[in-house]
Short mmCIF file of C-alpha atoms in Angstrom, two decimals:
data_model
loop_
_atom_site.label_atom_id
_atom_site.label_comp_id
_atom_site.label_asym_id
_atom_site.label_seq_id
_atom_site.Cartn_x
_atom_site.Cartn_y
_atom_site.Cartn_z
CA MET A 4 -61.86 -76.71 78.25
CA LEU A 5 -62.34 -75.63 74.69
CA ARG A 6 -63.36 -72.17 75.85
CA SER A 7 -60.14 -71.47 77.82
CA SER A 8 -57.82 -72.43 74.96
CA ARG A 9 -59.78 -70.23 72.60
CA ARG A 10 -59.47 -67.26 74.90
CA SER A 11 -55.66 -67.52 75.15
CA GLN A 12 -55.33 -67.46 71.37
CA GLN A 13 -57.23 -64.20 70.91
CA GLY A 14 -54.19 -62.01 71.72
CA THR A 15 -54.11 -58.71 73.56
CA SER A 16 -57.03 -56.38 73.91
CA LEU A 17 -57.12 -52.70 73.06
CA LEU A 18 -57.22 -51.97 76.78
CA ASP A 19 -53.97 -53.92 77.33
CA VAL A 20 -52.22 -52.00 74.55
CA THR A 21 -53.52 -48.64 75.81
CA VAL A 22 -52.35 -49.31 79.38
CA SER A 23 -48.92 -50.48 78.16
CA MET A 24 -48.48 -47.38 76.00
CA ALA A 25 -49.54 -45.10 78.89
CA VAL A 26 -46.96 -46.70 81.19
CA ALA A 27 -44.25 -46.38 78.51
CA ALA A 28 -45.15 -42.71 77.94
CA ALA A 29 -45.03 -41.96 81.68
CA MET A 30 -41.62 -43.61 81.98
CA THR A 31 -40.32 -41.67 78.96
CA VAL A 32 -41.49 -38.35 80.43
CA ALA A 33 -39.85 -39.20 83.77
CA CYS A 34 -36.54 -40.09 82.07
CA LEU A 35 -36.54 -36.99 79.87
CA ALA A 36 -37.20 -34.76 82.88
CA GLN A 37 -34.02 -36.10 84.49
CA TRP A 38 -31.87 -36.06 81.35
CA ASP A 39 -29.18 -33.40 81.60
CA THR A 40 -29.00 -31.78 78.15
CA SER A 41 -26.13 -29.50 79.16
CA SER A 42 -24.00 -32.59 79.76
CA ALA A 43 -24.68 -33.63 76.18
CA GLU A 44 -23.81 -30.11 75.00
CA LEU A 45 -20.40 -30.33 76.69
CA ALA A 46 -19.79 -33.58 74.82
CA VAL A 47 -20.77 -31.84 71.56
CA ALA A 48 -18.35 -28.98 72.31
CA HIS A 49 -15.57 -31.48 73.07
CA HIS A 50 -16.09 -33.30 69.76
CA GLU A 51 -16.43 -30.04 67.81
CA ILE A 52 -13.06 -28.78 69.04
CA ARG A 53 -11.35 -32.17 68.63
CA GLY A 54 -12.76 -32.53 65.10
CA SER A 55 -11.71 -28.99 64.14
CA LEU A 56 -8.15 -29.62 65.35
CA GLU A 57 -7.94 -32.92 63.46
CA GLN A 58 -9.26 -31.23 60.33
CA ALA A 59 -6.75 -28.39 60.75
CA PHE A 60 -3.83 -30.83 61.07
CA SER A 61 -5.01 -32.71 57.96
CA LEU A 62 -5.36 -29.48 55.96
CA ALA A 63 -1.96 -28.25 57.13
CA ARG A 64 -0.30 -31.50 56.09
CA ALA A 65 -2.09 -31.60 52.72
CA ARG A 66 -1.39 -27.94 51.86
CA GLY A 67 2.06 -27.73 53.40
CA THR A 68 1.11 -24.50 55.23
CA ASN A 69 -0.03 -23.49 58.69
CA VAL A 70 -3.78 -23.57 59.44
CA THR A 71 -5.51 -21.71 62.26
CA VAL A 72 -8.51 -22.69 64.37
CA ALA A 73 -10.59 -19.84 65.86
CA LEU A 74 -12.22 -20.62 69.20
CA GLY A 75 -15.24 -18.71 70.52
CA GLN A 76 -15.56 -15.15 69.25
CA ALA A 77 -11.95 -15.03 68.05
CA SER A 78 -11.24 -13.72 64.62
CA GLY A 79 -8.06 -13.15 62.77
CA ALA A 80 -6.55 -12.40 59.42
CA GLY A 81 -6.31 -15.14 56.86
CA GLU A 82 -8.09 -18.43 56.41
CA HIS A 83 -9.09 -20.33 59.52
CA LEU A 84 -11.51 -22.97 60.76
CA ARG A 85 -14.17 -21.60 63.09
CA VAL A 86 -15.43 -23.69 66.03
CA GLN A 87 -19.17 -23.42 66.68
CA LEU A 88 -20.25 -24.28 70.22
CA PRO A 89 -23.74 -25.03 71.59
CA ARG A 90 -25.37 -21.85 72.88
CA ARG A 91 -25.54 -22.95 76.55
CA ILE A 92 -21.79 -23.61 76.70
CA ARG A 93 -19.65 -20.78 78.07
CA TRP A 94 -15.93 -20.13 78.13
CA GLY A 95 -14.09 -20.21 81.44
CA LYS A 96 -14.11 -22.22 84.65
CA PRO A 97 -16.74 -21.49 87.33
CA ALA A 98 -15.15 -20.44 90.65
CA GLN A 99 -16.65 -23.42 92.52
CA ILE A 100 -14.79 -25.91 90.31
CA PRO A 101 -11.14 -26.51 91.29
CA LEU A 102 -8.29 -26.69 88.81
CA PRO A 103 -7.29 -30.13 87.51
CA PRO A 104 -4.58 -31.91 89.53
CA ASP A 105 -0.98 -30.80 88.88
CA MET A 106 -2.10 -27.68 87.01
CA ASP A 107 -0.66 -24.25 87.75
CA GLU A 108 -3.09 -21.36 87.93
CA PRO A 109 -3.59 -20.12 84.33
CA SER A 110 -4.75 -16.56 84.83
CA VAL A 111 -6.37 -15.91 81.45
CA ALA A 112 -7.76 -19.40 80.75
CA THR A 113 -9.40 -19.69 84.17
CA ARG A 114 -11.12 -16.34 83.91
CA THR A 115 -12.19 -16.28 80.27
CA GLY A 116 -11.63 -19.86 79.12
CA GLU A 117 -9.31 -18.87 76.33
CA ALA A 118 -5.55 -18.74 76.73
CA HIS A 119 -5.03 -18.45 72.98
CA PRO A 120 -8.33 -18.02 71.09
CA ILE A 121 -6.63 -18.69 67.76
CA LEU A 122 -4.61 -21.89 67.51
CA THR A 123 -2.08 -22.35 64.73
CA VAL A 124 -1.17 -25.86 63.66
CA THR A 125 1.67 -26.74 61.32
CA PRO A 126 2.23 -29.37 58.62
CA ARG A 127 4.75 -31.03 60.98
CA HIS A 128 1.92 -31.67 63.49
CA THR A 129 3.05 -29.07 66.01
CA ALA A 130 1.03 -26.29 67.64
CA LEU A 131 1.33 -23.47 70.12
CA ALA A 132 0.61 -25.07 73.50
CA SER A 133 -2.62 -23.82 75.01
CA THR A 134 -5.20 -24.48 77.73
CA TRP A 135 -8.82 -23.46 77.80
CA PHE A 136 -11.98 -24.22 79.78
CA LEU A 137 -15.61 -24.66 78.75
CA ASN A 138 -18.54 -25.02 81.14
CA ASP A 139 -22.29 -25.36 81.41
CA GLY A 140 -22.46 -23.81 84.89
CA ARG A 141 -22.24 -27.15 86.71
CA GLU A 142 -19.67 -29.26 84.87
CA ALA A 143 -16.60 -28.19 82.92
CA LEU A 144 -14.06 -29.30 80.34
CA CYS A 145 -10.36 -28.53 80.56
CA MET A 146 -8.69 -28.86 77.17
CA ARG A 147 -4.91 -28.81 76.91
CA LEU A 148 -3.09 -28.76 73.60
CA SER A 149 0.61 -29.63 73.75
CA GLY A 150 3.29 -28.24 71.48
CA GLN A 151 3.36 -31.63 69.72
CA GLY A 152 -0.33 -31.27 68.80
CA LYS A 153 -1.67 -33.74 71.38
CA LEU A 154 -5.03 -32.76 72.86
CA GLN A 155 -5.80 -33.83 76.43
CA VAL A 156 -9.38 -33.35 77.62
CA LEU A 157 -10.44 -33.57 81.25
CA ARG A 158 -14.02 -33.26 82.48
CA TRP A 159 -15.15 -32.08 85.91
CA ARG A 160 -17.84 -34.50 87.08
CA ARG A 161 -19.96 -32.85 89.73
CA ASP A 162 -21.46 -36.19 90.82
CA ARG A 163 -17.94 -37.54 91.58
CA GLN A 164 -16.43 -34.18 92.56
CA LYS A 165 -13.29 -34.85 90.53
CA TRP A 166 -11.68 -34.42 87.12
CA VAL A 167 -11.78 -37.46 84.81
CA ARG A 168 -10.46 -38.10 81.29
CA ALA A 169 -13.09 -37.30 78.69
#
């Protein structure tokens, strides 16, 4: 009896720890192999654009002048905030992805992703309305900026085959 209680108090062996770590490593490799990094890159692009617009509105209000936000390869005269996107993210909507519900066919934005590559925001929190698309080849974002400066972001979810709010 004394022997069995002594054995249970000794703890785990090196073999137990090694086997546990091997199982954890195998599970990690399996999870990472299935992790969709492009999905994360679309989320980064979404937050980069949203953050740039919020910063532009704050700067416009503080300075009392218009501020521009350059999307993609756009460039323009004067001072503007430049949006940097992950390298796997492309402008435009792939042909296999339908337009969001209740959206008329935007000829330029659908093809190239950019309706207005330079957005101007004002101190009064207004902007030139615009729509643009970003994609990773499988999923897409549709970003709509209203004239009142409200940004609506929809995401095409290929697993659900529908647009959802992002």
